[in-house]
Coordinates of C-alpha atoms in Angstrom, one line a residue:
X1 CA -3.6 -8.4 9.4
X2 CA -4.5 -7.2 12.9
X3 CA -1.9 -8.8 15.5
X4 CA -2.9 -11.0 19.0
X5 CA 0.3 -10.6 20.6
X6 CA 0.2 -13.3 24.0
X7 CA 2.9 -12.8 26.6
X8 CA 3.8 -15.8 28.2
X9 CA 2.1 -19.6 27.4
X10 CA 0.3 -19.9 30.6
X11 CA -2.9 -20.8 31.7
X12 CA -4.5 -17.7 30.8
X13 CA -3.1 -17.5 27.1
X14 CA -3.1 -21.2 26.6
X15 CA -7.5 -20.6 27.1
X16 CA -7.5 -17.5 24.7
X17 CA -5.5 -20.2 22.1
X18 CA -7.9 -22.9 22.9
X19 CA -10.7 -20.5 22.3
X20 CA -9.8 -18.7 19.5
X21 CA -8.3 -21.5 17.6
X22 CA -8.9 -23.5 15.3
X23 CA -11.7 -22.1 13.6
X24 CA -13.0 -19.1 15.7
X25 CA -10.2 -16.6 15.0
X26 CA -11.6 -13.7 12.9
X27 CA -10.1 -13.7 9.3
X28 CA -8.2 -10.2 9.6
X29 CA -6.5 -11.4 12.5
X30 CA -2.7 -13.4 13.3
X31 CA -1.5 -14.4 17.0
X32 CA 1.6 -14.6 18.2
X33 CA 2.5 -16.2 21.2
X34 CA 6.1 -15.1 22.9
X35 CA 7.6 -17.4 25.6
X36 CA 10.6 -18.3 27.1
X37 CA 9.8 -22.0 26.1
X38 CA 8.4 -23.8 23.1
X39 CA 6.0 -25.1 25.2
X40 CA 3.5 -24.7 27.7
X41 CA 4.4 -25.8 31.2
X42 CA 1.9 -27.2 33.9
X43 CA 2.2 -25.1 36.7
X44 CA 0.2 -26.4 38.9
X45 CA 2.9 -29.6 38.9
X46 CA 5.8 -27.7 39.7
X47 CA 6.1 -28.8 43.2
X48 CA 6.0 -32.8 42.1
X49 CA 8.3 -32.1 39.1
X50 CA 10.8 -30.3 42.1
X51 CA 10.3 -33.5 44.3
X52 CA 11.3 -35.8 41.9
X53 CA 7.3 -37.5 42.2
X54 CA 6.7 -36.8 38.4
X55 CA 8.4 -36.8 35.3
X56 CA 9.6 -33.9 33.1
X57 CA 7.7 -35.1 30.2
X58 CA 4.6 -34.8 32.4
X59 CA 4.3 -31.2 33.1
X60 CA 5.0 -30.1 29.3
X61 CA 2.0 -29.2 27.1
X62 CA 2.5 -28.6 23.0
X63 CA 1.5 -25.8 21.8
X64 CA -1.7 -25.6 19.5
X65 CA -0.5 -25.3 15.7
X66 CA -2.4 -23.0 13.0
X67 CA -1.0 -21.3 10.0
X68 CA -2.1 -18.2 11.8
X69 CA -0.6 -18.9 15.0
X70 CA 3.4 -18.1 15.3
X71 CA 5.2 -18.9 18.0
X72 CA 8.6 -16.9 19.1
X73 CA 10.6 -18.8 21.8
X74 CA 12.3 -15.7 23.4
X75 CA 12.6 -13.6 26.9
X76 CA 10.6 -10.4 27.1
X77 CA 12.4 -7.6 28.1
X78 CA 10.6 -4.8 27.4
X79 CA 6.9 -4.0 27.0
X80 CA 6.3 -0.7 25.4
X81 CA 2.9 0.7 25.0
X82 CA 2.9 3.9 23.9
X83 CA 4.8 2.7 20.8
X84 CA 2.5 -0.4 21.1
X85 CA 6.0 -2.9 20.5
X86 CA 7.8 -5.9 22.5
X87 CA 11.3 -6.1 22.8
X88 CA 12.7 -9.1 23.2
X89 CA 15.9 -10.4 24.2
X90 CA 17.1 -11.5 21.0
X91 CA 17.2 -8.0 19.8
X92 CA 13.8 -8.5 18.0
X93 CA 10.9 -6.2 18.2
X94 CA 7.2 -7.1 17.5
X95 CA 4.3 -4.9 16.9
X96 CA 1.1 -5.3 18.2
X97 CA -3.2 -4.5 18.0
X98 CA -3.6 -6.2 20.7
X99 CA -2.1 -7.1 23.5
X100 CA -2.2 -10.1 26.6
X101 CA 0.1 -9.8 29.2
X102 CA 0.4 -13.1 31.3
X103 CA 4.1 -13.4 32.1
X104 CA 3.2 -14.6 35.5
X105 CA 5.5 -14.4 38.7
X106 CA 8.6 -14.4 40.4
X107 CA 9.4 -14.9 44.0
X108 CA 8.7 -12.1 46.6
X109 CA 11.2 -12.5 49.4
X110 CA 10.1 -9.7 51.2
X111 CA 13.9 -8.3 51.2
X112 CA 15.1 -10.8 53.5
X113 CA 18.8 -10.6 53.2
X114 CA 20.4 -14.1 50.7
X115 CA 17.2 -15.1 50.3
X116 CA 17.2 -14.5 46.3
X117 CA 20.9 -16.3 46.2
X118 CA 20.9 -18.7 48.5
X119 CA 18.0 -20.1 48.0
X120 CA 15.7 -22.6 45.3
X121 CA 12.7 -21.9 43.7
X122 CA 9.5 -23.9 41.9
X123 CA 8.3 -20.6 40.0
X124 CA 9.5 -21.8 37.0
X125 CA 9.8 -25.0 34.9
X126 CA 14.1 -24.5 35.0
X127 CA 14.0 -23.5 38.5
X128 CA 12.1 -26.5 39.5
X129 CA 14.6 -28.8 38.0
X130 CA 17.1 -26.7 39.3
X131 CA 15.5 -27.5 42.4
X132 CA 14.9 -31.0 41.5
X133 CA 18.7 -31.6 41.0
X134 CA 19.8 -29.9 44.2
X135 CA 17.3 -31.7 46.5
X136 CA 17.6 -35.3 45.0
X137 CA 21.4 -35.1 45.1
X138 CA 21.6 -34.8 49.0
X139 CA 22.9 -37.2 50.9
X140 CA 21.0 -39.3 53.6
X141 CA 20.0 -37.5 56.5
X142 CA 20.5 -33.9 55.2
X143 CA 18.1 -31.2 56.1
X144 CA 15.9 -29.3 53.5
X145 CA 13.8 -26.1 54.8
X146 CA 11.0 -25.0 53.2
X147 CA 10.3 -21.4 53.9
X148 CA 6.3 -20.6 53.8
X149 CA 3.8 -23.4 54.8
X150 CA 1.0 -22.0 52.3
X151 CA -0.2 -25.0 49.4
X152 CA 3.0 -24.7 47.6
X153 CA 5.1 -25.0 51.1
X154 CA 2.8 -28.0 51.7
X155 CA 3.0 -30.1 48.6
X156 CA 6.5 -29.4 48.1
X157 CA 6.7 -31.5 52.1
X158 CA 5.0 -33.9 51.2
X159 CA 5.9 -35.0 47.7
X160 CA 9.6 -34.8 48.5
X161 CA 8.7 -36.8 51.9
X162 CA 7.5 -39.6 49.6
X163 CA 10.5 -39.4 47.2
X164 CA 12.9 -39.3 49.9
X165 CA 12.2 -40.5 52.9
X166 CA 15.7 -40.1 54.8
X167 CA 15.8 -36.9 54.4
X168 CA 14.9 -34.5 57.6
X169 CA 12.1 -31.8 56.1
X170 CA 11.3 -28.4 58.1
X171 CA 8.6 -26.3 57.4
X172 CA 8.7 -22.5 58.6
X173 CA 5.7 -20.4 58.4
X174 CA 4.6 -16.8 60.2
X175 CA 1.2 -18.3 61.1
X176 CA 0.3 -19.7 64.2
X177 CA -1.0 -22.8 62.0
X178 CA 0.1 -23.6 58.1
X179 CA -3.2 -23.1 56.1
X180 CA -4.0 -20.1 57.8
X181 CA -6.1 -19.4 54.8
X182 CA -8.1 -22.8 54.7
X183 CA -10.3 -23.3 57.4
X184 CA -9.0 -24.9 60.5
X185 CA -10.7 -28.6 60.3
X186 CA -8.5 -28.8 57.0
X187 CA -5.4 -27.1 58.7
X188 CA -5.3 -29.7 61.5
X189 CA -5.8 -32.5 59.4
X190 CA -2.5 -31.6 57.5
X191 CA -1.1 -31.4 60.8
X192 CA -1.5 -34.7 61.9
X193 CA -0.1 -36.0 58.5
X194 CA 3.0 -34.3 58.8
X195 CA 3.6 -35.5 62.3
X196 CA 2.9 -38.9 61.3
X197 CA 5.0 -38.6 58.4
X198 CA 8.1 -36.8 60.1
X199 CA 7.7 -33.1 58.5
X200 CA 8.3 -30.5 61.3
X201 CA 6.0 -27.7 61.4
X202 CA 7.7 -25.1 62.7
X203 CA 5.1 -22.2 62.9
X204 CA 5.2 -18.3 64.2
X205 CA 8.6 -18.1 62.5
X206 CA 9.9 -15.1 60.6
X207 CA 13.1 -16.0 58.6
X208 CA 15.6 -12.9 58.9
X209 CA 18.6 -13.8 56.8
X210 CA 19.8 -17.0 54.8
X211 CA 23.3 -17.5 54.4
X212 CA 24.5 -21.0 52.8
X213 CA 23.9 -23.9 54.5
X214 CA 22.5 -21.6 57.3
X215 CA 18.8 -20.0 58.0
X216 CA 17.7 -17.6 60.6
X217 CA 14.3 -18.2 62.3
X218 CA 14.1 -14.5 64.5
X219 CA 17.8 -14.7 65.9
X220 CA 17.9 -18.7 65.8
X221 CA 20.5 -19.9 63.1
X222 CA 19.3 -23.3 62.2
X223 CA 21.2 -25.6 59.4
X224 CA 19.8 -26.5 56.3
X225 CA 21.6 -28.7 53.6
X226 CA 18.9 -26.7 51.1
X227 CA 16.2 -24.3 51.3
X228 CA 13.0 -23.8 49.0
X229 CA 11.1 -21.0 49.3
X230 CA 7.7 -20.8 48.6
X231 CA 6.6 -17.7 51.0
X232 CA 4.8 -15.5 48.4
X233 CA 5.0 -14.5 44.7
X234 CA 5.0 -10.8 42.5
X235 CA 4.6 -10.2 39.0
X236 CA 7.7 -10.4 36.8
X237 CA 10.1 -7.5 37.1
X238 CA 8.7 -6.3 33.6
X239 CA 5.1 -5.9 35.0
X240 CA 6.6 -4.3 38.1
X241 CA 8.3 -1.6 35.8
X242 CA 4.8 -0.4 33.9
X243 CA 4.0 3.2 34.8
X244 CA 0.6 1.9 35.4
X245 CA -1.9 2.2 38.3
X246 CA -1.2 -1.2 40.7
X247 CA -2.9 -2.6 43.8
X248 CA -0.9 -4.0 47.0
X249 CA 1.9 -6.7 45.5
X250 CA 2.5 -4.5 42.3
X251 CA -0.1 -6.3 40.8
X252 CA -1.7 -4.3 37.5
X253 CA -5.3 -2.6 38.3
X254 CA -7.8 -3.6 35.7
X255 CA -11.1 -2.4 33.7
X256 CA -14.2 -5.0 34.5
X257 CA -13.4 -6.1 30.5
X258 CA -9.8 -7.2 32.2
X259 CA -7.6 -4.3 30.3
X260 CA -5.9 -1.2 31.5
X261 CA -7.7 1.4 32.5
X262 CA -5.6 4.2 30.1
X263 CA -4.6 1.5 27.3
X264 CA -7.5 -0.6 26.1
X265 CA -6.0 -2.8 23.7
X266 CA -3.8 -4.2 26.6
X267 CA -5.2 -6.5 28.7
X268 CA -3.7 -8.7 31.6
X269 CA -4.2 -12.5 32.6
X270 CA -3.5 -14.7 35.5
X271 CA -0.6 -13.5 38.6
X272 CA 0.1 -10.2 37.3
X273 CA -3.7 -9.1 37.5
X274 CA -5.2 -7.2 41.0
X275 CA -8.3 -9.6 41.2
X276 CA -10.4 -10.3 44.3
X277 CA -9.4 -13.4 44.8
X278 CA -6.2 -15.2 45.0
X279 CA -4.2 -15.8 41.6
X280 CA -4.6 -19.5 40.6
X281 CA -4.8 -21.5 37.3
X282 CA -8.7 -21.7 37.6
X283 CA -8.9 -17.8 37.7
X284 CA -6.4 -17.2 34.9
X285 CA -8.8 -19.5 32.7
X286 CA -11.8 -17.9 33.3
X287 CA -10.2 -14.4 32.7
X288 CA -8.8 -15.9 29.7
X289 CA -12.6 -16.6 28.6
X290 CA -14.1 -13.2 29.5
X291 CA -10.9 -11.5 27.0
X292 CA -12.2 -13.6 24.0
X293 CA -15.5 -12.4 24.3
X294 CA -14.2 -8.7 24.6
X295 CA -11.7 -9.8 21.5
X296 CA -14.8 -11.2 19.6
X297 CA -17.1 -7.6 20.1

């Protein structure tokens, strides 16, 4: 049989499953779907799951089940195709026909010095509780700063200002106003929530270093009991590595069918994919729709 290898049970993959399965997958043809969990994880509820506002249980998805669907709960750490293969981290290796790459996104902290180590992240279902953990086992009064006032910046304020109202919550962002990409009506009304609500704003800031316990703002040190940072994403370190043509973020430059230009078996879904328009859920699902028709032709 001809294998449907998926990378990553995200949004993009979980539509080609949806699609495909149960009865519409061709006869001559398996899937297997490689992730780092046996499940697939709501992404979009990363920020509440990291506030404490929702349950675990709540942002976990089964995975369909078909006797020609296999799932392999492992790391990627290699993507080879030349040789057409996936390492894994096991030590296993699978062969392909065809590939999806949606392995989605890491932090991109812009090489400002400690930011990786010191501090917490909602990119992932483990770092979010990670997250979760450190922020909802702070003591009253203690001060978390979120670094990057764009939608993820601004739900993470204000979910965790409804789980935990004694804390002190700062929001940094380079923009003269957070939402800079939203139009301004919008912008100020999530202004005046914040300053109802006790959520400093604290805008035209560029953070220079973190050290623990301590952030710089330009030459400012300002204390922080924790610090989430949600200032901008790239794709995985794996998708960063292809020796493959990328646009501006490493992101992988695509055929209009949504494969690479030099391999066409191999296509790529959701953050990791240079799209006009910004990477979100929604996109990833309707990419995931246009590859199963170019699978079906």
């Amino acid at each position: 049989m001809k294998k449907l290898v998926l990378l990553g049970g995200g949004y993009g993959n979980m539509r080609i499953l949806l699609r495909l399965l149960p009865n519409q997958l061709p006869e001559d043809r398996e899937i297997i779907l490689i992730d780092r969990t046996p499940f697939h994880s709501l992404k979009t509820e990363f920020y509440a799951l990291a506030a404490g506002t929702v349950p675990d249980a709540e942002v976990r998805v089964d995975f369909p089940e078909h006797e020609r669907l296999r799932t392999v709960t492992a790391e990627v750490v290699d993507v080879n195709m030349d040789e057409k293969c996936i390492y894994l981290d096991n030590g296993d290796s699978i062969q392909y026909d065809d590939l999806v790459i949606g392995l989605g996104c890491d932090d991109n902290y812009h090489d400002v010095p400690g930011a990786a180590e010191n501090t917490h992240s909602i990119q992932t279902i483990g770092k979010s509780r990670d997250t979760y953990r450190e922020v909802l086992g702070l003591p009253g009064g203690a001060t978390v700063a979120i670094v990057g006032a764009g939608l993820s910046g601004i739900e993470i304020a204000s979910e965790l200002r409804e789980s935990r109202p004694d804390l002190n919550i700062k929001l940094f962002d380079r923009s003269p106003r957070i939402l800079r990409d939203f139009p301004e009506r919008l912008s100020n009304y999530v202004q005046r929530w914040f300053d109802e609500n006790n959520v400093e704003v604290i805008s035209n800031s560029n953070i220079t270093k973190v050290e623990p316990h301590l952030l710089y703002n330009h030459e400012n040190s300002i204390p922080a009991d924790a610090v989430v940072w949600t200032a901008g994403i790239r794709p995985v370190e794996i998708v960063r590595n292809l020796d493959v043509e990328k646009a501006g973020g490493g992101r992988v430059i695509l055929t209009p069918h949504h494969n690479i230009p030099d391999y066409e078996n191999v296509y790529v879904v959701g953050d990791c994919a240079a799209l006009p328009h910004a990477p979100s859920a929604y996109l990833a699902e309707e990419q995931g729709e246009q590859i199963v028709k170019v699978l079906k032709m």
